[in-house]
C-alpha atoms as an extended CHARMM CRD file, in Angstrom:
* protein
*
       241  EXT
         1         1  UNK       CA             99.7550000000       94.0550000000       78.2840000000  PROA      1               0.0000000000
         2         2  UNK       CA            100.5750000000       95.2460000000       74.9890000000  PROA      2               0.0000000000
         3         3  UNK       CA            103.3740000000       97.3920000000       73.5190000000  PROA      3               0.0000000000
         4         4  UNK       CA            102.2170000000      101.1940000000       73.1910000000  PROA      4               0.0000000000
         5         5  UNK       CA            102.0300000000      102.4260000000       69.7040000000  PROA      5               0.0000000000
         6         6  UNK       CA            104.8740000000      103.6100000000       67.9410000000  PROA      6               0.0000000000
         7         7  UNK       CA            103.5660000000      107.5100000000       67.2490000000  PROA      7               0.0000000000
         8         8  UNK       CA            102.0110000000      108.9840000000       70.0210000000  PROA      8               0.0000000000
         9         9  UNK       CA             98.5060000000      110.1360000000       69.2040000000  PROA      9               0.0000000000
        10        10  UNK       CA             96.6710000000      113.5000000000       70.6870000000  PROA      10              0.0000000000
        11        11  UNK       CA             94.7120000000      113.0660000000       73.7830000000  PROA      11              0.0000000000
        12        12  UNK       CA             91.0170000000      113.7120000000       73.0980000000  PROA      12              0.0000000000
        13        13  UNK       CA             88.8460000000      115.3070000000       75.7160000000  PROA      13              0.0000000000
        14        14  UNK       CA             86.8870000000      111.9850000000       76.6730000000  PROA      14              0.0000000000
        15        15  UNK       CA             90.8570000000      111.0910000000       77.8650000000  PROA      15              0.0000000000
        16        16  UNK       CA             91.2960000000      114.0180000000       79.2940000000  PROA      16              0.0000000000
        17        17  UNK       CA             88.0670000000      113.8690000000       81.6230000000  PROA      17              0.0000000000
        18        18  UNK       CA             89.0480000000      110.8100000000       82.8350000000  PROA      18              0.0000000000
        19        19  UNK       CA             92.1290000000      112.3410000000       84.9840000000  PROA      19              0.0000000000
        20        20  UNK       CA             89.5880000000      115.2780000000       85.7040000000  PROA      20              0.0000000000
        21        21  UNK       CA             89.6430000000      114.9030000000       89.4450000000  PROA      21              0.0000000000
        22        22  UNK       CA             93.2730000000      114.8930000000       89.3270000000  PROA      22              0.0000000000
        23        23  UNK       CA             94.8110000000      118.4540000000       89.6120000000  PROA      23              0.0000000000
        24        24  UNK       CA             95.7660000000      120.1480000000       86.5310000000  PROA      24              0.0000000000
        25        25  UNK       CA             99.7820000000      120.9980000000       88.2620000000  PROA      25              0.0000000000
        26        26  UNK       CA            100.2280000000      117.0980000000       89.1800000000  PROA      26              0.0000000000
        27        27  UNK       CA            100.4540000000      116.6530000000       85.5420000000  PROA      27              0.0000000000
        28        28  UNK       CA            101.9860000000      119.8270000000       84.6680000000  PROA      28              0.0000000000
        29        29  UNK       CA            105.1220000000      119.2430000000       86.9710000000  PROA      29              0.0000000000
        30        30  UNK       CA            106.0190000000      115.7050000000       85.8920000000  PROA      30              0.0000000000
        31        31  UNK       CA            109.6230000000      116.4150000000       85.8300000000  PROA      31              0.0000000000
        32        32  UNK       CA            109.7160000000      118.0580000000       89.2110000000  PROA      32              0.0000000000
        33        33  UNK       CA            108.2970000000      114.7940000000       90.9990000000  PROA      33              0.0000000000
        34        34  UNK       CA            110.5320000000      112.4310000000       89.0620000000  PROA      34              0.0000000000
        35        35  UNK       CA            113.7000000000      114.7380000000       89.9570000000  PROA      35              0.0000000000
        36        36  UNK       CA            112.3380000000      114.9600000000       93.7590000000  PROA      36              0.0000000000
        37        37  UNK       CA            111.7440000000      111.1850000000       93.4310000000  PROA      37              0.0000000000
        38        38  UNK       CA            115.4500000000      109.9300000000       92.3750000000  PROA      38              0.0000000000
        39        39  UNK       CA            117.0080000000      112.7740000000       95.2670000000  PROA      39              0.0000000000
        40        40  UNK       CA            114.6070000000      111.0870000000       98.2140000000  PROA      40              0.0000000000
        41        41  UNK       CA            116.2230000000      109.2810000000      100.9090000000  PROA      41              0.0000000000
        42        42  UNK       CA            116.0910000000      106.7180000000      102.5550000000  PROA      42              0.0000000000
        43        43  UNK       CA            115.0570000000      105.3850000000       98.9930000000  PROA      43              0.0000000000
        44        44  UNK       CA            113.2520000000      106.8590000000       96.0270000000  PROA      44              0.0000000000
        45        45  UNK       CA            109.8430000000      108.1890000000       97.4490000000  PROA      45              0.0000000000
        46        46  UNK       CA            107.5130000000      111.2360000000       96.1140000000  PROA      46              0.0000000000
        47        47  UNK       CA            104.7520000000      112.7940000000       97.9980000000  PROA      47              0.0000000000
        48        48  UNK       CA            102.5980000000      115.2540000000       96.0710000000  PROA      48              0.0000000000
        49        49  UNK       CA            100.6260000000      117.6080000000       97.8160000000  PROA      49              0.0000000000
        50        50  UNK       CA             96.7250000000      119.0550000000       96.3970000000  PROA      50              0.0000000000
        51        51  UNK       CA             96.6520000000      115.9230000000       94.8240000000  PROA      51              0.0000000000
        52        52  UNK       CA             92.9910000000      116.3910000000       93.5060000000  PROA      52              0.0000000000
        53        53  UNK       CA             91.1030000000      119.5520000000       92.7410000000  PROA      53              0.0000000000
        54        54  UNK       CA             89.7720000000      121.7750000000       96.1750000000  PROA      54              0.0000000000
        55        55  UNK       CA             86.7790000000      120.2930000000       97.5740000000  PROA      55              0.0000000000
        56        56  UNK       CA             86.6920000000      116.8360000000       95.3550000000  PROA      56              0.0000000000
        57        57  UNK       CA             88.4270000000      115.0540000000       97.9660000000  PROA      57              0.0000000000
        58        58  UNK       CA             85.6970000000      116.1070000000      100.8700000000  PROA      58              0.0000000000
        59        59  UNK       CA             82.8830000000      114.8180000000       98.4270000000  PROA      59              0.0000000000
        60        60  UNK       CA             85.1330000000      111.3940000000       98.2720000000  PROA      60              0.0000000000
        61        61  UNK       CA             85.7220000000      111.1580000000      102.0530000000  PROA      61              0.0000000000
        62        62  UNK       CA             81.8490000000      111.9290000000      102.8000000000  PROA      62              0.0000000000
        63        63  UNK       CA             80.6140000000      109.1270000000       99.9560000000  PROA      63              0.0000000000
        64        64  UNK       CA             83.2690000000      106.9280000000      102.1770000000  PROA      64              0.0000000000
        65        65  UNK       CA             81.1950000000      107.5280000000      105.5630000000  PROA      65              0.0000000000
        66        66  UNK       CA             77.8790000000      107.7180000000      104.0940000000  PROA      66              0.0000000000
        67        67  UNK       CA             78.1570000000      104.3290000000      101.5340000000  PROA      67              0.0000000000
        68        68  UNK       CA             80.6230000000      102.2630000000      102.6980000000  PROA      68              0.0000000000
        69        69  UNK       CA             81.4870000000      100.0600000000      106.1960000000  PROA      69              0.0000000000
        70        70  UNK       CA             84.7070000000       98.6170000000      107.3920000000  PROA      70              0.0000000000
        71        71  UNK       CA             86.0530000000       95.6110000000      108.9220000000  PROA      71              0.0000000000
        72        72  UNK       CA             88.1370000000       95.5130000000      111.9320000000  PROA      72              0.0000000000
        73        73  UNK       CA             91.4180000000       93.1960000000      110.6480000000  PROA      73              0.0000000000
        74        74  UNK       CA             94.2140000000       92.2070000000      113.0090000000  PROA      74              0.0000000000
        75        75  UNK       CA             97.7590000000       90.1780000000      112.0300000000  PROA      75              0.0000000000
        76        76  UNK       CA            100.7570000000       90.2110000000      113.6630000000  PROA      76              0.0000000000
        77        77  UNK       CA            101.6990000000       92.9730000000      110.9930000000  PROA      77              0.0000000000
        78        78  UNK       CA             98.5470000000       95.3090000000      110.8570000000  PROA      78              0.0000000000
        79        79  UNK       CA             95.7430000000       96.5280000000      112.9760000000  PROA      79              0.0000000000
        80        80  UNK       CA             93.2600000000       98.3300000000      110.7470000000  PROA      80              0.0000000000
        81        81  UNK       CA             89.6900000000       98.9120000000      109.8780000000  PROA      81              0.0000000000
        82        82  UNK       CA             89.2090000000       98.4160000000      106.0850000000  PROA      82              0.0000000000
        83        83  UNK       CA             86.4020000000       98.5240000000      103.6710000000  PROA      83              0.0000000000
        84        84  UNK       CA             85.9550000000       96.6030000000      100.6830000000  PROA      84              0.0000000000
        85        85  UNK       CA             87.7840000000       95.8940000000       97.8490000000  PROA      85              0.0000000000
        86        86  UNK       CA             87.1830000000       98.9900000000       96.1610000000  PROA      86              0.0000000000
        87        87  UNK       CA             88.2570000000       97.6980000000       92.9100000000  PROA      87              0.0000000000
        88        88  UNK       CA             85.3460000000       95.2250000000       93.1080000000  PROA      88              0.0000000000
        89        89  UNK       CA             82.6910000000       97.9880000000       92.8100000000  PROA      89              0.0000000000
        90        90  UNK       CA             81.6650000000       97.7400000000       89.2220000000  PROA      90              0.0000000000
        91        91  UNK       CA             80.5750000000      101.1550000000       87.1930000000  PROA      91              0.0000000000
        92        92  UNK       CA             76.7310000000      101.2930000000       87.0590000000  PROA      92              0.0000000000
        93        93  UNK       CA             76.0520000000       98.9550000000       90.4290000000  PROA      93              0.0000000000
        94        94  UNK       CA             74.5680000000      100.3630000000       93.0860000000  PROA      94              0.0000000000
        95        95  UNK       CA             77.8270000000      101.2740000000       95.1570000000  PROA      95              0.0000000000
        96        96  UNK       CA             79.2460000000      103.3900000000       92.3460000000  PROA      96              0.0000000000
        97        97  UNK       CA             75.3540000000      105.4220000000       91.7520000000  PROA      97              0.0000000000
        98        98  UNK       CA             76.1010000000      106.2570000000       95.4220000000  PROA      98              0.0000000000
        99        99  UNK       CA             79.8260000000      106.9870000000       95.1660000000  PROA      99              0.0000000000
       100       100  UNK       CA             80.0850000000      109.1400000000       92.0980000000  PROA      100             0.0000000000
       101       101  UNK       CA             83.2300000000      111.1730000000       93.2820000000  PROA      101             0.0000000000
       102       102  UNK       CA             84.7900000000      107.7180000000       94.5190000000  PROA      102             0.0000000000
       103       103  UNK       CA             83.8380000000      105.9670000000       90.7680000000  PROA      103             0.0000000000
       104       104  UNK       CA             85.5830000000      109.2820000000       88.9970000000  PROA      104             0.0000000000
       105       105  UNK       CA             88.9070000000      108.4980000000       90.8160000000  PROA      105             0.0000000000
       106       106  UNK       CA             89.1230000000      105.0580000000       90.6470000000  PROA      106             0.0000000000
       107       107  UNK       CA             88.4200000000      105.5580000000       86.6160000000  PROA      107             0.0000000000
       108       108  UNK       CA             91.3070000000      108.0280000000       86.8170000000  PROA      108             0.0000000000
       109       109  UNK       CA             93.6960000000      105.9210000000       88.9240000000  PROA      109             0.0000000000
       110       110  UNK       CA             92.7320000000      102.7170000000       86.6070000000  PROA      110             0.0000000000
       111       111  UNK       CA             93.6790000000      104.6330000000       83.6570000000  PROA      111             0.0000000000
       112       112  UNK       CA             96.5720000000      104.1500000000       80.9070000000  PROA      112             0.0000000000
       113       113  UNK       CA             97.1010000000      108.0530000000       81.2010000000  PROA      113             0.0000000000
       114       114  UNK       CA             97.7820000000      108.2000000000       84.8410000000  PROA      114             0.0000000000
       115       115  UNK       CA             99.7950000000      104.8830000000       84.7200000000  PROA      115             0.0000000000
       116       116  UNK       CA            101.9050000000      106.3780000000       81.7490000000  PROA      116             0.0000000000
       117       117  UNK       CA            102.2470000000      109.1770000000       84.2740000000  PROA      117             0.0000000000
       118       118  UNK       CA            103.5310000000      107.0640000000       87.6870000000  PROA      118             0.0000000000
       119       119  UNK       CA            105.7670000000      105.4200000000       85.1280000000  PROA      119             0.0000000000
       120       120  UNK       CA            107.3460000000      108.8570000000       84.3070000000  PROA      120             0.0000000000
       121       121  UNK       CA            107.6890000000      110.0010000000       87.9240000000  PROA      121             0.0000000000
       122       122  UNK       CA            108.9240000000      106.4080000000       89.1360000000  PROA      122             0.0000000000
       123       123  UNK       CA            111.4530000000      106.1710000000       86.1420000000  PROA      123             0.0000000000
       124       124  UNK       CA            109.9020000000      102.7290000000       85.4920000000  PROA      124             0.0000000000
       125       125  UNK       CA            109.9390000000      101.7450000000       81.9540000000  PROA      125             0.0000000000
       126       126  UNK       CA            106.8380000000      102.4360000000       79.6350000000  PROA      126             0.0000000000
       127       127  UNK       CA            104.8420000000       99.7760000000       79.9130000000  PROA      127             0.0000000000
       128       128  UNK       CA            105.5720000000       98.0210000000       83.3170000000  PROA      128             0.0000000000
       129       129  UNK       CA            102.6550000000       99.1220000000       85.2130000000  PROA      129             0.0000000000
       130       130  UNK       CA             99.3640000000       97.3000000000       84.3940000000  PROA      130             0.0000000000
       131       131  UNK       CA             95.4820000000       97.7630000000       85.0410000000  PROA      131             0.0000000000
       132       132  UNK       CA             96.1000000000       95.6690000000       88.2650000000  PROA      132             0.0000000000
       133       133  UNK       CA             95.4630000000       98.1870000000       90.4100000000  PROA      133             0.0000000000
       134       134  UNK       CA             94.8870000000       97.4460000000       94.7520000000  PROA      134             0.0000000000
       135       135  UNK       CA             92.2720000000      100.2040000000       95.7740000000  PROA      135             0.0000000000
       136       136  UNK       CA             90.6730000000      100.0530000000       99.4840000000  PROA      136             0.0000000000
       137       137  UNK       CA             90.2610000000      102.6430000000      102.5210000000  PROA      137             0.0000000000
       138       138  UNK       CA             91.6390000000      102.1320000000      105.2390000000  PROA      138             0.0000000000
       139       139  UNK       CA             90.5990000000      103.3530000000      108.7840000000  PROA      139             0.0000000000
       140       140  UNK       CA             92.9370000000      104.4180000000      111.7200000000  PROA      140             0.0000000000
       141       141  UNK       CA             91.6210000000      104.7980000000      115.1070000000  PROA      141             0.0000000000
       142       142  UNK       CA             93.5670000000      105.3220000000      118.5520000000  PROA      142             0.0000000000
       143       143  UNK       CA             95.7820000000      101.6020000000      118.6940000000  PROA      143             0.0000000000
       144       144  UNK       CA             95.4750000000      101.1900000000      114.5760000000  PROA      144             0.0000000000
       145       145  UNK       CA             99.0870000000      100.5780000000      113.0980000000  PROA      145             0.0000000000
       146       146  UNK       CA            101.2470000000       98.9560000000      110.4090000000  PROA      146             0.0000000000
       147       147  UNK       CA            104.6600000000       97.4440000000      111.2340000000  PROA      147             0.0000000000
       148       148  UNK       CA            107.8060000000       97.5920000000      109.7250000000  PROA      148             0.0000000000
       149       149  UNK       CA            107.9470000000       95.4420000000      106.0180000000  PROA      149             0.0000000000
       150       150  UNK       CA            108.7850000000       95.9840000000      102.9480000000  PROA      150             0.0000000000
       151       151  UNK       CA            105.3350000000       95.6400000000      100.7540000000  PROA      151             0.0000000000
       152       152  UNK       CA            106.6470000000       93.0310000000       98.2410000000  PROA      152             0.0000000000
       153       153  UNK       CA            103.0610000000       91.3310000000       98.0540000000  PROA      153             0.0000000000
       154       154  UNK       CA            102.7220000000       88.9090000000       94.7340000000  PROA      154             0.0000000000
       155       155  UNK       CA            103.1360000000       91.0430000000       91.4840000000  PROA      155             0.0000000000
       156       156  UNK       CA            103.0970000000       95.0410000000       93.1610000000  PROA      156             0.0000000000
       157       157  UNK       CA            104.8220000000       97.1380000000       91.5970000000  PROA      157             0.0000000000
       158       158  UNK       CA            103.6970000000      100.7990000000       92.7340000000  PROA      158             0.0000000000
       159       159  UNK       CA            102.3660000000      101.2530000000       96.5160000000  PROA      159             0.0000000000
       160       160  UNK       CA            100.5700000000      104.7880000000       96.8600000000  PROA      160             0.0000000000
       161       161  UNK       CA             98.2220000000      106.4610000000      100.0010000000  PROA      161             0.0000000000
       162       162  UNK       CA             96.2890000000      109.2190000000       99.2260000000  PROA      162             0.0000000000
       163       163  UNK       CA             95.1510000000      110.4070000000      102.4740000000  PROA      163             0.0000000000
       164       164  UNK       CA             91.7310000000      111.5140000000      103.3810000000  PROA      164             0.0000000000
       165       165  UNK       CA             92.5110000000      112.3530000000      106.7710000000  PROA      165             0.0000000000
       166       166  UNK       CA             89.8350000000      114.9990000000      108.6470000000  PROA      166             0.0000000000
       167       167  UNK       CA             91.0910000000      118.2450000000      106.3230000000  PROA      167             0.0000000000
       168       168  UNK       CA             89.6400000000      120.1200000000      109.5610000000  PROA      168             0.0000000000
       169       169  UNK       CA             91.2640000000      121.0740000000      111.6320000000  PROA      169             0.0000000000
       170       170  UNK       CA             94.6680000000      120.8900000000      110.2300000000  PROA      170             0.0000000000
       171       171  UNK       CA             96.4440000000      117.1970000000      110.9460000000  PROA      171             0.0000000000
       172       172  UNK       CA             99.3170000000      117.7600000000      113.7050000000  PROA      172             0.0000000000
       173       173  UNK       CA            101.9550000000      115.0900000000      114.9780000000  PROA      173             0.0000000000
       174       174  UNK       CA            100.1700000000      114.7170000000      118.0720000000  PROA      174             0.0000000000
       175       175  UNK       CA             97.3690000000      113.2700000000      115.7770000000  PROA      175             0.0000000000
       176       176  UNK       CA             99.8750000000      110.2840000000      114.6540000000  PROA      176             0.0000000000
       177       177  UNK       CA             99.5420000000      107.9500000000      111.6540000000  PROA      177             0.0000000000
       178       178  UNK       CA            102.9690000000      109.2490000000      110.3490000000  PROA      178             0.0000000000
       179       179  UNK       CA            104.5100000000      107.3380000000      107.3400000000  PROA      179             0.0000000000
       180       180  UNK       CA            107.9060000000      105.9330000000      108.5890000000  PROA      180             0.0000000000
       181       181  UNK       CA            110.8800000000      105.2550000000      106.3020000000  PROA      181             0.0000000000
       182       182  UNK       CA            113.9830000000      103.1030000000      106.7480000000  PROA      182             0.0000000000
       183       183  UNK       CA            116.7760000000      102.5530000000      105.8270000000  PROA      183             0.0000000000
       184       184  UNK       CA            117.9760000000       98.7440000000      105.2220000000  PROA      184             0.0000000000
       185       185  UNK       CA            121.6230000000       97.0800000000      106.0470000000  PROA      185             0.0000000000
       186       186  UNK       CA            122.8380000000       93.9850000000      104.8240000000  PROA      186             0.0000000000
       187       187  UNK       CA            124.1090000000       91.5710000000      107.0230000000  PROA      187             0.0000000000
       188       188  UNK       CA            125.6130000000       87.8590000000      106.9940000000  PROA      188             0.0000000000
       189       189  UNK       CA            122.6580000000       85.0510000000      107.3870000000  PROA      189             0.0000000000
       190       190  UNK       CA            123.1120000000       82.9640000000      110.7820000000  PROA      190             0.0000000000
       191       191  UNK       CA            120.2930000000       81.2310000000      110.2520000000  PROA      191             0.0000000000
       192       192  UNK       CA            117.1260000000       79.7040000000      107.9760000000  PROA      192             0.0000000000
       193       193  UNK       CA            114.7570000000       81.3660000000      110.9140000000  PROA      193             0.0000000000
       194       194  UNK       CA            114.6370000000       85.0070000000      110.2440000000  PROA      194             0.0000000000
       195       195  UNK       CA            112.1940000000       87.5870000000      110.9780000000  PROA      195             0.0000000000
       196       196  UNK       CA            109.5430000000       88.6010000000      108.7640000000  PROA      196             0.0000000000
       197       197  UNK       CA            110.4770000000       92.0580000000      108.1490000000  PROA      197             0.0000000000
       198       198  UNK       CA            113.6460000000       90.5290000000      106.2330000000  PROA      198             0.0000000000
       199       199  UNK       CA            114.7600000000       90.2040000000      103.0320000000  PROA      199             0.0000000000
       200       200  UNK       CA            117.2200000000       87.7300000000      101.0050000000  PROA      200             0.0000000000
       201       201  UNK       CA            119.6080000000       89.3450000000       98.7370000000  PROA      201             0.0000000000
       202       202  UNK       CA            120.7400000000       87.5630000000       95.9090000000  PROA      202             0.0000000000
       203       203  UNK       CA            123.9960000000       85.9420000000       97.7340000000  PROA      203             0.0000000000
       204       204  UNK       CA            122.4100000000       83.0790000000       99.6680000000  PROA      204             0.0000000000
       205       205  UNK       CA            124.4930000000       84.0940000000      102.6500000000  PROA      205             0.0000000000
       206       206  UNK       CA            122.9910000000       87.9900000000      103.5070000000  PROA      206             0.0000000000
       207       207  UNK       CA            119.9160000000       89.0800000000      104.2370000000  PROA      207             0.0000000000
       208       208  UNK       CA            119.0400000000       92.6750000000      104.5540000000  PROA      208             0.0000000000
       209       209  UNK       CA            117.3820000000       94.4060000000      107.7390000000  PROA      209             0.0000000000
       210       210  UNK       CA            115.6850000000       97.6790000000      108.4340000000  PROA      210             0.0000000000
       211       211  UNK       CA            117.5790000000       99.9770000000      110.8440000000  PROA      211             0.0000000000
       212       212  UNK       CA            115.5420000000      100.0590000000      114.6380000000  PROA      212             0.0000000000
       213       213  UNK       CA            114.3660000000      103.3940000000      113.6170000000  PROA      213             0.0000000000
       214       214  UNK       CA            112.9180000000      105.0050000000      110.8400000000  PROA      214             0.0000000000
       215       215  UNK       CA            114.9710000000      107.8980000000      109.1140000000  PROA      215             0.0000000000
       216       216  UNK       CA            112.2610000000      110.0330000000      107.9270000000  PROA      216             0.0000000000
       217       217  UNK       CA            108.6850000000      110.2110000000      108.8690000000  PROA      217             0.0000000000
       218       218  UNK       CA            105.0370000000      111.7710000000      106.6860000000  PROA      218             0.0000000000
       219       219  UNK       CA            102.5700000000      113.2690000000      107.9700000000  PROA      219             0.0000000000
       220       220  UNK       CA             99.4500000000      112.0240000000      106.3340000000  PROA      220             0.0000000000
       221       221  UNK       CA             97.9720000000      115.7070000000      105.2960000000  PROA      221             0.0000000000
       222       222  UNK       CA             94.9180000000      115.4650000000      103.7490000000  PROA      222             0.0000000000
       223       223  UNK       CA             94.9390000000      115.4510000000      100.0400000000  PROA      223             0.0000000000
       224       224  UNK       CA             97.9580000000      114.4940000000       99.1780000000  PROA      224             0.0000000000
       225       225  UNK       CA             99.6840000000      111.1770000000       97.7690000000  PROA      225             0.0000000000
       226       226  UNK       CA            103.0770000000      109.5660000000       98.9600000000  PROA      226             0.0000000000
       227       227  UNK       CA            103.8590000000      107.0620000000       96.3880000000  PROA      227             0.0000000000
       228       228  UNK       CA            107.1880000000      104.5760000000       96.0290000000  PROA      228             0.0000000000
       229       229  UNK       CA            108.5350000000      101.8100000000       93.7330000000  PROA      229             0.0000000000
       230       230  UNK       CA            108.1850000000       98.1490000000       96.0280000000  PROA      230             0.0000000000
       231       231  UNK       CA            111.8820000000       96.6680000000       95.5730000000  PROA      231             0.0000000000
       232       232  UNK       CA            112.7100000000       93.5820000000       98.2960000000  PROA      232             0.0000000000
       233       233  UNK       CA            115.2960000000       94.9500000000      101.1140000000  PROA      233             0.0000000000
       234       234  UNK       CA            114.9300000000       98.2150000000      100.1720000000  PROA      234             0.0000000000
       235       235  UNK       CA            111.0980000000      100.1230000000      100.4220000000  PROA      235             0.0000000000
       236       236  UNK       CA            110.7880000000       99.3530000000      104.0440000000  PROA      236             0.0000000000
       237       237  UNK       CA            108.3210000000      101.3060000000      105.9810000000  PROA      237             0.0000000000
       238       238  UNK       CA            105.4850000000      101.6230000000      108.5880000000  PROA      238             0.0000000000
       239       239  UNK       CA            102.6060000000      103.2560000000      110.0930000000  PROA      239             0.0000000000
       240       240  UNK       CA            102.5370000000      105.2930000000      113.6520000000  PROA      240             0.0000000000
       241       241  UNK       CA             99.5650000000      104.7370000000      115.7630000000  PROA      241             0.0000000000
């Protein structure tokens, strides 16, 4: 990816209707998330709630059931029903003429504008996130889960869930699907045959665990976004059933 330009230049409006489905205060309170961000505990995490304009994320969940089918997958990590690579569905194919919302937010999630903007609220470094962007729905019913790990997958940088959970009713606790947090603790290595859900550090000797139970829990209310840099050791986290 190449270096940004040395003078900033003024967004034009064919920019600025690209992060259109986006609300206007996500952008407007770009300080507030990255402050919130560094605070979080058990690591840096944001979640930012009325993520996308009212009513834009009910057309997105409805193109979802009408257009799209998912897969039942199953690992000793994950049990989940999840569609297609979403970042597969090319602008102008079929798919995208009947997923119009869907095709507006992956162009604004795909864009240099709103990675400029995760790299602001993250406190990455301009220029470390790039138009490799993961983007699939995923589909929890009763005895769907994701255990504990850490999400260091090849080159991600970012993970993010915007949740389209039923907006009615309301989503309780007794609903489930919680996002679960941990914290990590390094301890001396005993032996080459460790779990999965751990993580070397850089002394060859210490690996670092999550704690048995998650510190802080989400509840995945409907359109909003939790979002969190992937560091080994550290980002650990899973999904109730």
């Amino acid at each position: 990816m190449s270096s940004p330009p040395a003078k900033r230049t003024r967004r034009t409006d064919a920019d600025q209707s690209i992060l259109d489905p986006i609300a206007a205060h996500v952008f407007d309170n770009t300080h507030q998330w990255a402050a919130a961000y560094r605070e979080a505990t058990p690591y840096p995490h944001g979640i930012i709630a009325d993520f996308c304009h009212d009513g834009f994320l009910e057309q997105v969940l409805e193109e979802l059931k009408q257009s799209t089918k998912v897969k039942f997958k199953e690992t000793d990590l994950f049990r989940v029903y999840q569609s297609i690579d979403l970042g597969n569905v090319q602008d102008g194919s079929e798919l995208a003429k009947q997923m119009p919302q869907l095709t507006k937010l992956k162009r604004a999630l795909y864009s240099l504008e709103y990675r400029a903007f995760v790299e602001k609220i993250t406190g990455l470094e301009a220029g470390t996130l790039t138009d490799e962007v993961d983007c699939a729905a995923n589909c929890h019913t009763k005895g769907c889960h994701l255990l504990c790990h850490d999400d260091v997958i090849g080159t991600r940088k970012v993970s993010y869930i915007i949740y389209l959970t039923d907006p009615e009713p309301i989503w309780q606790d007794v609903d489930g699907g919680r996002l679960e947090l941990y914290e990590s603790e390094t301890i001396k290595c005993k032996s080459n045959n460790e779990e999965a859900t751990t993580t070397k550090t850089k002394s060859n000797d210490e690996i670092r665990f999550p704690t048995a139970l998650p510190v802080k829990t989400i509840l995945p209310t409907f359109n909003s976004m939790a979002y969190f840099v992937v560091e080994p050791g550290v980002s650990f986290h899973s999904v109730q059933e």
